[in-house]
GROMACS .gro file of C-alpha atoms in nm:
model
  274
    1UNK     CA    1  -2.404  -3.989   3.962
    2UNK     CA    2  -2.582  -3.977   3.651
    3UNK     CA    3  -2.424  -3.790   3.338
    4UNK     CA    4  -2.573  -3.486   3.241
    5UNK     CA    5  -2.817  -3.473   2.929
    6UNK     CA    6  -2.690  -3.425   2.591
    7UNK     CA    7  -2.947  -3.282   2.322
    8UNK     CA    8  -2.841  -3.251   1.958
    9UNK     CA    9  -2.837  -2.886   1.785
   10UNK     CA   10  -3.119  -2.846   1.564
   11UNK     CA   11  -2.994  -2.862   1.193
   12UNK     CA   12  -3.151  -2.540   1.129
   13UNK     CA   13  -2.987  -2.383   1.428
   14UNK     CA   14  -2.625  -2.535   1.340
   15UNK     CA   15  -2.692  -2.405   0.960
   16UNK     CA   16  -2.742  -2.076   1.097
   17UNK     CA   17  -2.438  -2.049   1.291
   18UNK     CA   18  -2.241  -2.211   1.025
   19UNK     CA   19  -2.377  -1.918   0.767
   20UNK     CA   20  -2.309  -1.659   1.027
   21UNK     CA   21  -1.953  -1.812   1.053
   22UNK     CA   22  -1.921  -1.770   0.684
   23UNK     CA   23  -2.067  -1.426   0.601
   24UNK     CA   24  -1.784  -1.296   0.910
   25UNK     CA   25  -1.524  -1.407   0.721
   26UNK     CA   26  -1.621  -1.294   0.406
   27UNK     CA   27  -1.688  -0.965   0.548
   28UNK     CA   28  -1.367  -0.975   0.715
   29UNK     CA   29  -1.201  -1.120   0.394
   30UNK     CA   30  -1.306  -0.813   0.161
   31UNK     CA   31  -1.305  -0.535   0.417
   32UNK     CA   32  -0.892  -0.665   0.484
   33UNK     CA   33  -0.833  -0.701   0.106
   34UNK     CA   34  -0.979  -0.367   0.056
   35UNK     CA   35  -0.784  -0.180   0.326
   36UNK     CA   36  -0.431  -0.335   0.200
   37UNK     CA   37  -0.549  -0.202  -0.149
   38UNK     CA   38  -0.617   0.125  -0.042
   39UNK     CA   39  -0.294   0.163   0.155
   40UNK     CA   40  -0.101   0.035  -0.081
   41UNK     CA   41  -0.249   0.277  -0.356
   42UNK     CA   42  -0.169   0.573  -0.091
   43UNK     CA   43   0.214   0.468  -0.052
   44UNK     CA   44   0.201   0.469  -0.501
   45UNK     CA   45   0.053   0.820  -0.413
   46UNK     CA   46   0.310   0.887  -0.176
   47UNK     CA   47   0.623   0.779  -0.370
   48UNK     CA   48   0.474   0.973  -0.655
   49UNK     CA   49   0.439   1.281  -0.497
   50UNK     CA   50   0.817   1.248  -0.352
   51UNK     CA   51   0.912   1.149  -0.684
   52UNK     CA   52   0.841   1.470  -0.827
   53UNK     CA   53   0.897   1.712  -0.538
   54UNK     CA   54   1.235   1.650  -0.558
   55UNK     CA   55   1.273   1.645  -0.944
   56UNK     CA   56   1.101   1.966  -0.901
   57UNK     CA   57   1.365   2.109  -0.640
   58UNK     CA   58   1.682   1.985  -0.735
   59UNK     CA   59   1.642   1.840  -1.096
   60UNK     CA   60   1.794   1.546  -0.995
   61UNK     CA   61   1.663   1.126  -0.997
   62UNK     CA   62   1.621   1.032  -0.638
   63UNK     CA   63   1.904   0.803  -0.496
   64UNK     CA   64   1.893   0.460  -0.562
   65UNK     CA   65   1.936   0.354  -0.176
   66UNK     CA   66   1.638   0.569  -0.098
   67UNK     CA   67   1.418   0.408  -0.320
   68UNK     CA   68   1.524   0.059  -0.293
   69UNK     CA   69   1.462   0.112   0.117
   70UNK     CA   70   1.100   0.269   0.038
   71UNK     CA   71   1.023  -0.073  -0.190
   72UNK     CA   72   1.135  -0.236   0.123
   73UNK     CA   73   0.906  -0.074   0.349
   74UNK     CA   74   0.612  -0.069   0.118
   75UNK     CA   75   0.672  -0.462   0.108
   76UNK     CA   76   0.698  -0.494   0.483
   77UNK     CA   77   0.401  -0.241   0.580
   78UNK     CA   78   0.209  -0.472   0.293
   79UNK     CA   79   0.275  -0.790   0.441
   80UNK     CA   80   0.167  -0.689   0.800
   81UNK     CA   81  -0.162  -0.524   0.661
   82UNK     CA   82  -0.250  -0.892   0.493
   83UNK     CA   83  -0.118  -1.050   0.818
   84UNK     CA   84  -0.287  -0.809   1.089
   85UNK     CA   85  -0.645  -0.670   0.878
   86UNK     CA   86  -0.683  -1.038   0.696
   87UNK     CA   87  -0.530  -1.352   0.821
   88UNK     CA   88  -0.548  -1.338   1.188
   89UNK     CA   89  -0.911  -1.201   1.126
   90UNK     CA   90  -0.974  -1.476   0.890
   91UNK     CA   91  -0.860  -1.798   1.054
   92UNK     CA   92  -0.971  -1.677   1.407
   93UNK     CA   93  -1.170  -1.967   1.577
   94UNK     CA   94  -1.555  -1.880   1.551
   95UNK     CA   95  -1.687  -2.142   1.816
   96UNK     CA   96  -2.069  -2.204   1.784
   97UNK     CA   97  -2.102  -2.028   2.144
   98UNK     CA   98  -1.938  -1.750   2.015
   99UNK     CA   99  -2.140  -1.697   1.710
  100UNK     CA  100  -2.452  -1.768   1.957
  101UNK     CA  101  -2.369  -1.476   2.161
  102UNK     CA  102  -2.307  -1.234   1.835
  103UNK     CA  103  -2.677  -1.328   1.762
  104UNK     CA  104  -2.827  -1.272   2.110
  105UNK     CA  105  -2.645  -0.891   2.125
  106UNK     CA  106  -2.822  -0.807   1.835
  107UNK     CA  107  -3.168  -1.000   1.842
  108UNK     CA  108  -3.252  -0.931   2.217
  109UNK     CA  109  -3.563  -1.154   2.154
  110UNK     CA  110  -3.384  -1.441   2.204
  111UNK     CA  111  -3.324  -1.379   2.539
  112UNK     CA  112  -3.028  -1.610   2.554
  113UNK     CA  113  -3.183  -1.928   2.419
  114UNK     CA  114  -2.961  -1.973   2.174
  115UNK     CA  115  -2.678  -1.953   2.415
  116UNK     CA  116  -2.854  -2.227   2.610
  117UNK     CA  117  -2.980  -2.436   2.295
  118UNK     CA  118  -2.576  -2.428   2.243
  119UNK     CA  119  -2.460  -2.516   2.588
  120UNK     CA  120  -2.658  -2.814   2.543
  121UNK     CA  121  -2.583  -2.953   2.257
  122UNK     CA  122  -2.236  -2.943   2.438
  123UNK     CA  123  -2.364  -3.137   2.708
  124UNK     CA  124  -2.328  -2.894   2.981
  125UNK     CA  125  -2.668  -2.904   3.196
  126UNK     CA  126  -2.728  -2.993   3.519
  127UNK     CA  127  -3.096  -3.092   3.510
  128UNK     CA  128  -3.180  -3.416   3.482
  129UNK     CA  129  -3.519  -3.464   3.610
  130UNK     CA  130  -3.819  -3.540   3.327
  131UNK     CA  131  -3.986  -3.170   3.392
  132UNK     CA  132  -3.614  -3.024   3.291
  133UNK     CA  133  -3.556  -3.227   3.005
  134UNK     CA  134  -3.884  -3.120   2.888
  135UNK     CA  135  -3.842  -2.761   2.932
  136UNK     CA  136  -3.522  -2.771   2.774
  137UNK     CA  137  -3.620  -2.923   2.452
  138UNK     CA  138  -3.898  -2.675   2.452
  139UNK     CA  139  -3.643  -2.409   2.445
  140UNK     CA  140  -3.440  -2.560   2.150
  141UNK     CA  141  -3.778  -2.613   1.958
  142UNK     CA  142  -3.850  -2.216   2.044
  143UNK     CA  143  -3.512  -2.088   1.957
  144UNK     CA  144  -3.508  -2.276   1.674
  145UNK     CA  145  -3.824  -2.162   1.519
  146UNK     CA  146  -3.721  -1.792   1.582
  147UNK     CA  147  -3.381  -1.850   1.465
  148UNK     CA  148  -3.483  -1.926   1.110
  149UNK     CA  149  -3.619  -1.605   1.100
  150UNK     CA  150  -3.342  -1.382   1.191
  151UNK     CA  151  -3.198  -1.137   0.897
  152UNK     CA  152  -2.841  -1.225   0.917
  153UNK     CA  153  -2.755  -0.892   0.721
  154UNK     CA  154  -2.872  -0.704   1.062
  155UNK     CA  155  -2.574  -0.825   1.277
  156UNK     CA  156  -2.285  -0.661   1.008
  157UNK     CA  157  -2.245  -0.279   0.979
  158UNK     CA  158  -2.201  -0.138   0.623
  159UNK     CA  159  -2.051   0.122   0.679
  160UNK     CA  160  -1.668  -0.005   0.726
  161UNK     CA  161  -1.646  -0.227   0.464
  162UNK     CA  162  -1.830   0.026   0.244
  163UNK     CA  163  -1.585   0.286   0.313
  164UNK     CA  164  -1.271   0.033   0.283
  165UNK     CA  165  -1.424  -0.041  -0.103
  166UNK     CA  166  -1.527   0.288  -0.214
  167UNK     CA  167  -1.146   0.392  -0.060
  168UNK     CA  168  -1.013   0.120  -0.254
  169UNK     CA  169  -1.163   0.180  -0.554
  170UNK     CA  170  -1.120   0.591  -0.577
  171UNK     CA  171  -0.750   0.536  -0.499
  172UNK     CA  172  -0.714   0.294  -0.794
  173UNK     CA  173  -0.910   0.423  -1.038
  174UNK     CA  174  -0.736   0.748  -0.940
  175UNK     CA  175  -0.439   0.517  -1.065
  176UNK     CA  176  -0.619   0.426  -1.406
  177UNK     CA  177  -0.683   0.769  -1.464
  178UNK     CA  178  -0.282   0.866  -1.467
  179UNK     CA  179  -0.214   0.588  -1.678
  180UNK     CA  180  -0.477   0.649  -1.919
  181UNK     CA  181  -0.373   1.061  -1.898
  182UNK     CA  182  -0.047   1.068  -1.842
  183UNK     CA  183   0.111   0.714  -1.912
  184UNK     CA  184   0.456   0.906  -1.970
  185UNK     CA  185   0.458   0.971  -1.591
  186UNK     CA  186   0.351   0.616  -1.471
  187UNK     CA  187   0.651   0.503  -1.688
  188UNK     CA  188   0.863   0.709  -1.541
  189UNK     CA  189   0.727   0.580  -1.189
  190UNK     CA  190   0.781   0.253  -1.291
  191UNK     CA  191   1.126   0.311  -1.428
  192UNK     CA  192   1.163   0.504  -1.072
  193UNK     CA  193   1.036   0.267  -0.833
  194UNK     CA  194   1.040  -0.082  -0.990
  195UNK     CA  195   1.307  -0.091  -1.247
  196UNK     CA  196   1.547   0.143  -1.021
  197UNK     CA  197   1.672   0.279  -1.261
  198UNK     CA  198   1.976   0.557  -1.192
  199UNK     CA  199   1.867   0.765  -1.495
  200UNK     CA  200   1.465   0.763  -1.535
  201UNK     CA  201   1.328   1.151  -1.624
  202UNK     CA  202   1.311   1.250  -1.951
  203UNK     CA  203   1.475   1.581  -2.053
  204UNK     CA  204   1.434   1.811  -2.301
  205UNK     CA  205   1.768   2.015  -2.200
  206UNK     CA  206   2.106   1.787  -2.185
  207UNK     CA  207   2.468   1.923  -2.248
  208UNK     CA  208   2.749   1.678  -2.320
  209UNK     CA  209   3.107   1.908  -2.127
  210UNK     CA  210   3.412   1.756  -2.234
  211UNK     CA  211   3.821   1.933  -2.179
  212UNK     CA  212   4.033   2.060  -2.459
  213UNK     CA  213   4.320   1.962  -2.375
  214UNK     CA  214   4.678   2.130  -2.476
  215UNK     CA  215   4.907   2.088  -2.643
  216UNK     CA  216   4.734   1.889  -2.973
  217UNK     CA  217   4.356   2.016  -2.858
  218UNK     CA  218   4.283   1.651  -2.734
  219UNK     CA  219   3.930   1.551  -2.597
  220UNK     CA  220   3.920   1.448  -2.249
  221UNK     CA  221   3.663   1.375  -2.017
  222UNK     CA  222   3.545   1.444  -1.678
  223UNK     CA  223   3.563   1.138  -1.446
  224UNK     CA  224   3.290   1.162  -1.173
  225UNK     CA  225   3.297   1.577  -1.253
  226UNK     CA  226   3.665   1.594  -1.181
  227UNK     CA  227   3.933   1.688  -1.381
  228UNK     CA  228   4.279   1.735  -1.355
  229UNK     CA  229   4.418   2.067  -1.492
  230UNK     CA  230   4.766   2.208  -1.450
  231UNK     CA  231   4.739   2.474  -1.241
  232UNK     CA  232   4.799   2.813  -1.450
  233UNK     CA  233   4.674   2.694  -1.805
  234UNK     CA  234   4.411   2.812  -1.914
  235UNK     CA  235   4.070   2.556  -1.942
  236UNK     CA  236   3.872   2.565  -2.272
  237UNK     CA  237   3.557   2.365  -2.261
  238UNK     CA  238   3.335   2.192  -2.545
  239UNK     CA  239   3.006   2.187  -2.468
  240UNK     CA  240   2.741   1.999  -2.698
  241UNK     CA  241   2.417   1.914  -2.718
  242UNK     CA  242   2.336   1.533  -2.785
  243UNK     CA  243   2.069   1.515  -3.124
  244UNK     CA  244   1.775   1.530  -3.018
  245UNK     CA  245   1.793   1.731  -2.732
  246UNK     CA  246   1.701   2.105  -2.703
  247UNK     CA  247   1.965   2.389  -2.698
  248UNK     CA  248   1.907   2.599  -2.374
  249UNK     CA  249   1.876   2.965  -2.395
  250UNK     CA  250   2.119   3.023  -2.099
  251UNK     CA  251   2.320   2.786  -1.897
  252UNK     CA  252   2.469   2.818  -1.513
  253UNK     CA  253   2.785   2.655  -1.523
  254UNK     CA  254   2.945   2.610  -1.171
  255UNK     CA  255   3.264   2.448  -1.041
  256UNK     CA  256   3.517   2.440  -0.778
  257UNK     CA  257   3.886   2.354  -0.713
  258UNK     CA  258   4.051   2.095  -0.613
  259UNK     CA  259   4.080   2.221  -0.255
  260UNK     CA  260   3.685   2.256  -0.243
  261UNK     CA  261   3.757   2.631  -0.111
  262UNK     CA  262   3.719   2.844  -0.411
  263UNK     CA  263   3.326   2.784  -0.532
  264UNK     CA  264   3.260   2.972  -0.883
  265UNK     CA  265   2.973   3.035  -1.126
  266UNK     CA  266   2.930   3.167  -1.504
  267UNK     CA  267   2.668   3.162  -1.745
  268UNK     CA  268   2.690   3.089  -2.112
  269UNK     CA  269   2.391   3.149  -2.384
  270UNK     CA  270   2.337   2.939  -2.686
  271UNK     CA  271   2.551   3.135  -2.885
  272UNK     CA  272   2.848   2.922  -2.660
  273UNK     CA  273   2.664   2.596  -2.788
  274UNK     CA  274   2.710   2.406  -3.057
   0.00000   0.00000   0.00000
């Protein structure tokens, strides 16, 4: 039993395969990269927007823990994007068959020549008789001349990888914009975010409450907002304003005892300030 024939791709044929090989992964490369960019520009968005929500509703920095663990997930929802959209896309194995059949779906006129011409330059033909041998290498000389033809920019679609970059590109020039406009606040993301910093918005208003203490009027301060007062005496307070800070017009000033049961509230105007 004789082996089966073996013709060799044309050069032009294996070039075109190898450039279709190419152009996927570059298409895959930039539409993956782009994607990742835009998503992580929509978490900046995100942690932004949370950022200043709560400022807005209780005044306050958000709590370390709770940004720490959303750098954590941004990191890990990063790293699967690059692993999932880019490198198993990437380094996928294009075989030449593969790539052969990508070519046929879209350029019907080759009415799965190439496929053959492929199969065999792999050797895997069962005609061995003069009139098949002939045929065949008619068919590689055909698909070969037709192949160098082909527009390779046919067989991608646009649109995705259009829409990943123009995504991309909004959501960081969006980005630009804030630091260009409004650096302050990008700074204050970054003090927020990166630095995690327990202290990072920048106040106008800030009031410095300290105990006079009896007897001798001696200065003492509140540890963690607690203070220990014998029970009876009266409390005097000094409130002051650090320099440059702003003197509020009016000030809520609430508290509670020890016992957490008795919850009061009084307000003071700047005529109480120093």
């Amino acid at each position: 039993m004789t082996d089966a024939p073996r013709f060799d791709l044309p050069p032009e044929l294996e070039q075109l395969l190898q450039q279709l090989r190419g152009r996927i992964r570059k298409y895959v490369l930039l539409e993956g990269v782009a994607l990742t960019l835009a998503a992580l520009a929509g978490l900046f968005w995100i942690s932004f927007g949370l950022d200043h929500a709560w400022f807005a509703v209780s005044r306050l920095e958000l709590p370390v823990w709770f940004r720490a663990t959303f750098d954590v997930v941004v990191l890990s929802v990063v790293a699967f994007l690059v692993v999932s959209w880019v490198g198993l896309r990437l380094f996928r194995s294009f075989r030449l068959k593969a790539l052969a059949l990508v070519l046929e779906r879209r350029f019907p006129q080759l009415d799965d020549r190439l496929v053959t011409a492929v199969e065999l330059a792999s050797g895997k033909s069962d005609g061995n008789s003069a009139l098949s041998r002939a045929m065949m290498t008619k068919t590689i000389g055909d698909v070969a001349r037709e192949a160098s033809q082909l527009d390779l920019d046919q067989v991608f679609n646009p649109q995705p990888l259009r829409r990943a970059l123009t995504g991309a590109i909004v959501l960081f020039a969006s980005i630009g914009g804030l630091a260009i406009v409004n650096q302050p606040a990008l700074a204050t993301w970054k003090n927020s975010f990166l630095s995690l910093d327990s202290q990072y918005w920048q106040r106008r208003f800030e009031l410095q409450v300290k105990v006079i203490a009896q007897p001798g009027d001696l200065v003492r301060e509140f540890r963690d907002g607690n203070y220990k007062h014998p029970r009876g005496a009266d409390l005097s307070l000094m409130i002051q304003v650090p320099d440059g800070k702003l003197v509020p017009e009016t000030v809520q000033l609430k508290y509670r005892l020890a016992d957490g049961r008795d919850r009061k509230s009084t307000r003071l105007n700047s005529s109480h300030i120093p």
